[in-house]
Short mmCIF file of N, CA and C in Angstrom, two decimals:
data_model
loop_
_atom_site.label_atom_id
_atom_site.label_comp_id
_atom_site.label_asym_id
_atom_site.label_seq_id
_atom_site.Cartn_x
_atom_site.Cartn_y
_atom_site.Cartn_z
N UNK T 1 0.85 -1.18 0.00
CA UNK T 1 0.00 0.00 0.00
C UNK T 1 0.89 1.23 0.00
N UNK T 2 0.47 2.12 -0.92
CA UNK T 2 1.53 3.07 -0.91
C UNK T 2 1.24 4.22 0.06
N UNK T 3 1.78 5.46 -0.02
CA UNK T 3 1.34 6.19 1.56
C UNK T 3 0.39 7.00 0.88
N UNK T 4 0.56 7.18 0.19
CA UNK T 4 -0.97 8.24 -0.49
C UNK T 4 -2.67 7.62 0.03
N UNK T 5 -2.50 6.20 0.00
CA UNK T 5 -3.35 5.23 0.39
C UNK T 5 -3.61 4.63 1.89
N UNK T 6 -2.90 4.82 2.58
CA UNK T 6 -2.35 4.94 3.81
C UNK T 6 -3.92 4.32 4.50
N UNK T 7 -4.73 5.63 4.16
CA UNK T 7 -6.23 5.76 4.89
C UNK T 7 -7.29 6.64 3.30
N UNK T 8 -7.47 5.47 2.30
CA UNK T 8 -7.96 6.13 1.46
C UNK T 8 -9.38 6.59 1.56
N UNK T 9 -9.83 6.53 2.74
CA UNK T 9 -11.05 7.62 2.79
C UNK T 9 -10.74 8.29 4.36
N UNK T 10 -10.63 9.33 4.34
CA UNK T 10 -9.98 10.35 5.52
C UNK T 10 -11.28 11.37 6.20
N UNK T 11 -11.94 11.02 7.58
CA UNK T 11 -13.06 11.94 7.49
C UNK T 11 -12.56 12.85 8.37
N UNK T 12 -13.00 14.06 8.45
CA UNK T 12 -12.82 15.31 9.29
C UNK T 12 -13.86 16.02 9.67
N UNK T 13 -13.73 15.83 11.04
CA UNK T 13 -14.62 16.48 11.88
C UNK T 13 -14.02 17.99 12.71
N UNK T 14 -15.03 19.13 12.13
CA UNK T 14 -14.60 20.08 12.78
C UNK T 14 -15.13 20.36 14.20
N UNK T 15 -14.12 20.50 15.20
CA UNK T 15 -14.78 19.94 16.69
C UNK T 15 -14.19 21.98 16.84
N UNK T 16 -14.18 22.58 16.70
CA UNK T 16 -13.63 24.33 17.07
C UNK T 16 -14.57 24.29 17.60
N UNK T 17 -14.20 25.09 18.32
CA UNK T 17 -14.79 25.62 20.25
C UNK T 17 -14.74 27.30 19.91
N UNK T 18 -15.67 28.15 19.91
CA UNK T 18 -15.07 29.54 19.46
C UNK T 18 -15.19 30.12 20.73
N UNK T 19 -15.28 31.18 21.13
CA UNK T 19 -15.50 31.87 22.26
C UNK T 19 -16.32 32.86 22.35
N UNK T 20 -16.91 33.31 23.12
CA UNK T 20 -17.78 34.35 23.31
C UNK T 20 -19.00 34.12 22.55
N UNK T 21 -19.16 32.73 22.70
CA UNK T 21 -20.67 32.26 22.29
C UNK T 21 -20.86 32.37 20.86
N UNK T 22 -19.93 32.85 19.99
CA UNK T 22 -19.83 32.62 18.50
C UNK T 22 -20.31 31.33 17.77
N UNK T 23 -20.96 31.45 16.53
CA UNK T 23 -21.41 30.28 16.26
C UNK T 23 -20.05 29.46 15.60
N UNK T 24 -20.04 28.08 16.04
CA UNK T 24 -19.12 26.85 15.49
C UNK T 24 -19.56 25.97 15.61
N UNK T 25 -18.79 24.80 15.15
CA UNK T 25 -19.23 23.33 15.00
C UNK T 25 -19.30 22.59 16.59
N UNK T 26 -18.22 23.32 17.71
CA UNK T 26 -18.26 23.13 18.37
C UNK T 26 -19.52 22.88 19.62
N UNK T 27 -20.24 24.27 18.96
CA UNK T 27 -21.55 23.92 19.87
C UNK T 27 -22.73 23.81 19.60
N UNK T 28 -22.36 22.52 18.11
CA UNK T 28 -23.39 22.00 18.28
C UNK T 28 -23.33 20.49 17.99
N UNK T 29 -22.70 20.01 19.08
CA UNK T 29 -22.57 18.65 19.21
C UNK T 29 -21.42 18.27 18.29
N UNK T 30 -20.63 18.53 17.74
CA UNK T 30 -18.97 18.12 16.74
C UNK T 30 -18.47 16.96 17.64
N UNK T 31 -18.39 17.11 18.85
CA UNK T 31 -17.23 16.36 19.47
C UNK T 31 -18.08 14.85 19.96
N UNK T 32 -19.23 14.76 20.19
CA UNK T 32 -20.25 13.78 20.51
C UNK T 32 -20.68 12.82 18.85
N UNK T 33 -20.81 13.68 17.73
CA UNK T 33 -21.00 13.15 16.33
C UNK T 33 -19.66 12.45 15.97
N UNK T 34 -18.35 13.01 16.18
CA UNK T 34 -16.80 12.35 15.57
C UNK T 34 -16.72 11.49 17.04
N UNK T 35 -17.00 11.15 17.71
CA UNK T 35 -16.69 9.56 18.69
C UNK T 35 -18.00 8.53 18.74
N UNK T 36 -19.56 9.35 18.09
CA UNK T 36 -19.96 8.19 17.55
C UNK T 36 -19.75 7.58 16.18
N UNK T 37 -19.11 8.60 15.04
CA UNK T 37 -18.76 8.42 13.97
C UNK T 37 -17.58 7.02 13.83
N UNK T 38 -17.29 7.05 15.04
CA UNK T 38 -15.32 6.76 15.35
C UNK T 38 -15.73 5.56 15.73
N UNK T 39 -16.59 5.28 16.71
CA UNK T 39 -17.21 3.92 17.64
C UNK T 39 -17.79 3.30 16.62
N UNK T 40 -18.22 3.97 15.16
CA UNK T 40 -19.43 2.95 14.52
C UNK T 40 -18.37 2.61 13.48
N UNK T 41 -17.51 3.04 12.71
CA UNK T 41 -16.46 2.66 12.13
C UNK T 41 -15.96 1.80 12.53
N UNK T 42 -15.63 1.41 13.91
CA UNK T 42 -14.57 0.76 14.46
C UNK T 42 -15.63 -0.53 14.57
N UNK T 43 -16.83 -0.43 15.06
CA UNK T 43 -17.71 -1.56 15.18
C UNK T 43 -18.33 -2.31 13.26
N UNK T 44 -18.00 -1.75 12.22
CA UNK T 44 -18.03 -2.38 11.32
C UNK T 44 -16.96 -2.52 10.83
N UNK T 45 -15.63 -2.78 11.53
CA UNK T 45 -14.65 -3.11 11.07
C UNK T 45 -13.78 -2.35 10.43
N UNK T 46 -14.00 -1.03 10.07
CA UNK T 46 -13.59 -0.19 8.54
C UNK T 46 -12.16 0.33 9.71
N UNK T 47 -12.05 0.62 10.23
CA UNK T 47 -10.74 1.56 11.06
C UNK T 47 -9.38 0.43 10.50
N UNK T 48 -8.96 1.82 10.79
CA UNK T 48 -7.11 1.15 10.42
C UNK T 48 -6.81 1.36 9.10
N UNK T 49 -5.55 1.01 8.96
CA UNK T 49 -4.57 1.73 7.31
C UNK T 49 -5.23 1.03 6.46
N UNK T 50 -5.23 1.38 5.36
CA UNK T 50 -6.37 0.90 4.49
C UNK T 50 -7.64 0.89 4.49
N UNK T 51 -8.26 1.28 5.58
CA UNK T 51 -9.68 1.78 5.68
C UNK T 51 -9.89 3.20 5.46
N UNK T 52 -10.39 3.25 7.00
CA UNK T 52 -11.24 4.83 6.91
C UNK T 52 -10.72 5.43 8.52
N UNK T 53 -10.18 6.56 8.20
CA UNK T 53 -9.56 7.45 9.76
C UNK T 53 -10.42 8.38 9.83
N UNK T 54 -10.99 8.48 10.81
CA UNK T 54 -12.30 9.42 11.54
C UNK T 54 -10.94 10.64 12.36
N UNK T 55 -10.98 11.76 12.22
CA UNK T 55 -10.66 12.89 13.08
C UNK T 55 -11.37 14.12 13.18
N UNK T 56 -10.78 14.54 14.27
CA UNK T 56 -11.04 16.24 14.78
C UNK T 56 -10.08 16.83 14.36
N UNK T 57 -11.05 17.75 13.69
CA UNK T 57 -10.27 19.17 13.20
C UNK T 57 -10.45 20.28 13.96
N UNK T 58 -9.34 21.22 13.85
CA UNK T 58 -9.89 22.42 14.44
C UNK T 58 -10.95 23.42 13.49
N UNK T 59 -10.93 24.71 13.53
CA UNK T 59 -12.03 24.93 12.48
C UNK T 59 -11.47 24.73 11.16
N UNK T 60 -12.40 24.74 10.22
CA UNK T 60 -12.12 24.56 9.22
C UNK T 60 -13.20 25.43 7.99
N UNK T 61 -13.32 27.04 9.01
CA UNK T 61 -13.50 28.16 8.51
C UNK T 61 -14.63 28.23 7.93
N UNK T 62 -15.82 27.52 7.89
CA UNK T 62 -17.26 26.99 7.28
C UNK T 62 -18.40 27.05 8.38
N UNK T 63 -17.88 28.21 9.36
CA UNK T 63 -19.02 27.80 10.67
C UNK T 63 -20.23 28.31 10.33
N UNK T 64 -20.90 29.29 9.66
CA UNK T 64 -21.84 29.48 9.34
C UNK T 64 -23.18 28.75 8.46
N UNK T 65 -22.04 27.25 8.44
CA UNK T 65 -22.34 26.13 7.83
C UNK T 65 -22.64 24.84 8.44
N UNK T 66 -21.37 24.99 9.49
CA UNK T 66 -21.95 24.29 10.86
C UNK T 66 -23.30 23.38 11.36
N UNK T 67 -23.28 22.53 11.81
CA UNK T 67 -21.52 21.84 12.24
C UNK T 67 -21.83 21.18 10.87
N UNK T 68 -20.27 20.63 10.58
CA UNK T 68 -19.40 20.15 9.41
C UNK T 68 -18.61 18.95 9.50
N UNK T 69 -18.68 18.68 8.04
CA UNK T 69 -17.11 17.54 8.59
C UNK T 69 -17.07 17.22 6.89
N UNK T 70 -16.00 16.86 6.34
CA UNK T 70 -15.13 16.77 4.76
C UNK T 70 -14.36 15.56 4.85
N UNK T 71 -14.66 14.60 3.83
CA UNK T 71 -14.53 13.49 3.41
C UNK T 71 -12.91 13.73 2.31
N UNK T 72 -12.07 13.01 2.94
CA UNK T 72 -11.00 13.46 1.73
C UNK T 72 -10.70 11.88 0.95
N UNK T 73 -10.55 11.54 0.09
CA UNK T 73 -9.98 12.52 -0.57
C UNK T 73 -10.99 12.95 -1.96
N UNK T 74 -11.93 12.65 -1.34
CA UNK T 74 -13.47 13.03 -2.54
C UNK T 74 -13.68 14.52 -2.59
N UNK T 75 -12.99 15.17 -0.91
CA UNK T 75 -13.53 16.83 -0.85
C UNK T 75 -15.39 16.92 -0.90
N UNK T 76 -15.98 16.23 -0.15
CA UNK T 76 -16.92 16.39 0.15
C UNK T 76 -17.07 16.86 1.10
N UNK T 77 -18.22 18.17 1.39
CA UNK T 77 -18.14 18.55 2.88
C UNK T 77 -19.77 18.54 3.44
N UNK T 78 -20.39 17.86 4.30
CA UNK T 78 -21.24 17.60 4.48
C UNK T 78 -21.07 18.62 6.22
N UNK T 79 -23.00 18.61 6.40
CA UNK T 79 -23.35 19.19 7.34
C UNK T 79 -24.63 18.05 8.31
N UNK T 80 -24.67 18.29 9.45
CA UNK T 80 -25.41 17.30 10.14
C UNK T 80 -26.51 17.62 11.32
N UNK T 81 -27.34 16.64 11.78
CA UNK T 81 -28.25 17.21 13.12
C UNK T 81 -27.89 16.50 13.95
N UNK T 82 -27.59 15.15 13.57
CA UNK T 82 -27.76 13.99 14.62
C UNK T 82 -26.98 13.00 14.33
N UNK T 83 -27.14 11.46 14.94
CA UNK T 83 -26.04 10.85 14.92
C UNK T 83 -27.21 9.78 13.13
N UNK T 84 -28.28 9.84 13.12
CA UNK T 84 -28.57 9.26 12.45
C UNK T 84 -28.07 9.92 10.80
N UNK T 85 -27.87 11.02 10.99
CA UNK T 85 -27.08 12.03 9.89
C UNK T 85 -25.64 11.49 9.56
N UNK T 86 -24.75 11.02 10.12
CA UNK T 86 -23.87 10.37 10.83
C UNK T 86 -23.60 9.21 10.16
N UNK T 87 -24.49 8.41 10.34
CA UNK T 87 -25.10 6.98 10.09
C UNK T 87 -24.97 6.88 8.55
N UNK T 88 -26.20 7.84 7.87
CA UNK T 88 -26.44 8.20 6.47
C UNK T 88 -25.42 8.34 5.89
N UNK T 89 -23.99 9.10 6.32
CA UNK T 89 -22.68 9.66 5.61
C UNK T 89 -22.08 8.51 5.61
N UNK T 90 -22.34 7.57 7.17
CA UNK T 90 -21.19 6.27 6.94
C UNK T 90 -21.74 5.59 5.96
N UNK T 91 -23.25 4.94 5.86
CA UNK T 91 -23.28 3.94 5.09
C UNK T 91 -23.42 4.26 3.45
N UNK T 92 -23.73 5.63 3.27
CA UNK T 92 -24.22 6.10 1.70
C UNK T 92 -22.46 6.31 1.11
N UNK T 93 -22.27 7.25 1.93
CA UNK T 93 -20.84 7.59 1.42
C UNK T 93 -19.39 6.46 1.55
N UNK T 94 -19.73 6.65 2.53
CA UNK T 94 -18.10 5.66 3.23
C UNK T 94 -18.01 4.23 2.61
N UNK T 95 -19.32 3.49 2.79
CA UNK T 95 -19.36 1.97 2.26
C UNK T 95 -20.13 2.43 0.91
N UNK T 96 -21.07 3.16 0.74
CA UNK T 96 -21.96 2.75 -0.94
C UNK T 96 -21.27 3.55 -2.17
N UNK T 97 -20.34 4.41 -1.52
CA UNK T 97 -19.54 5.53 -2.59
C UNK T 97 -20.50 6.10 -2.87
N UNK T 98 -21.95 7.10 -2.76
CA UNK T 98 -22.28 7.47 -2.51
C UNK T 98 -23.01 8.84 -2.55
N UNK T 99 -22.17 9.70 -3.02
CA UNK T 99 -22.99 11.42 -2.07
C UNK T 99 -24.06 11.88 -1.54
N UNK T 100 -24.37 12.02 -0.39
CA UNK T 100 -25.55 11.82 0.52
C UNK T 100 -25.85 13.27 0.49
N UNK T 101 -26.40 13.53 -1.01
CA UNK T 101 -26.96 15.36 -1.36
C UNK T 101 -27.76 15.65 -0.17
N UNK T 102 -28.60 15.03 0.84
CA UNK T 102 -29.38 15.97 1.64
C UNK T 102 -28.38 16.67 2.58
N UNK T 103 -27.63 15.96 2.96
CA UNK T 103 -26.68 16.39 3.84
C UNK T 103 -25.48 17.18 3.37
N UNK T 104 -24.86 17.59 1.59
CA UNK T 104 -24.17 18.15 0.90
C UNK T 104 -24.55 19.60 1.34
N UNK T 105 -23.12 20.34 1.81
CA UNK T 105 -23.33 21.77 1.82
C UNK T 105 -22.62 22.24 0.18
#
């Protein structure tokens, strides 16, 4: 496997925390959506090199878009409510290849 491939589907979760009550991904659930994102990956097997790496990002400058998270290396950036939103990105996108337009910002 070469390193480009390493983790050929890479998800990013923007978990930014802003301050002074500013809107971000942070508050609205980011950090609770990327460790159930992370737990359900890991429970269908997909985690590890050659799969799929679930992370936190810091912002990633789209908060008015919020909350967020970008699929690399497709550059998809999807937006969410819940964990069943979540769900929809893992199984449409991640396993069916996919683009899950309701959720497409």
């Amino acid at each position: 496997m070469s390193d480009d491939q390493f983790y050929p589907q890479h998800v990013f979760f923007c978990t930014n925390q802003r301050e002074e009550g500013r809107s971000c991904c942070g508050g609205f659930g980011a950090q609770a959506a990327q460790e159930h994102a992370k737990r359900r990956i890991k429970e269908l097997g997909l985690s590890g090199p050659g799969k799929v790496r679930i992370n936190k990002a810091g912002c990633l400058d789209r908060c008015q878009e919020g909350p967020l998270l970008v699929v690399y290396p497709a550059g998809v950036w999807y937006t969410y409510v819940d964990d069943n939103d979540i769900d929809d990105i893992i199984d449409g996108h991640l396993l069916g290849g996919q683009i899950v337009e309701r959720l497409r910002v």
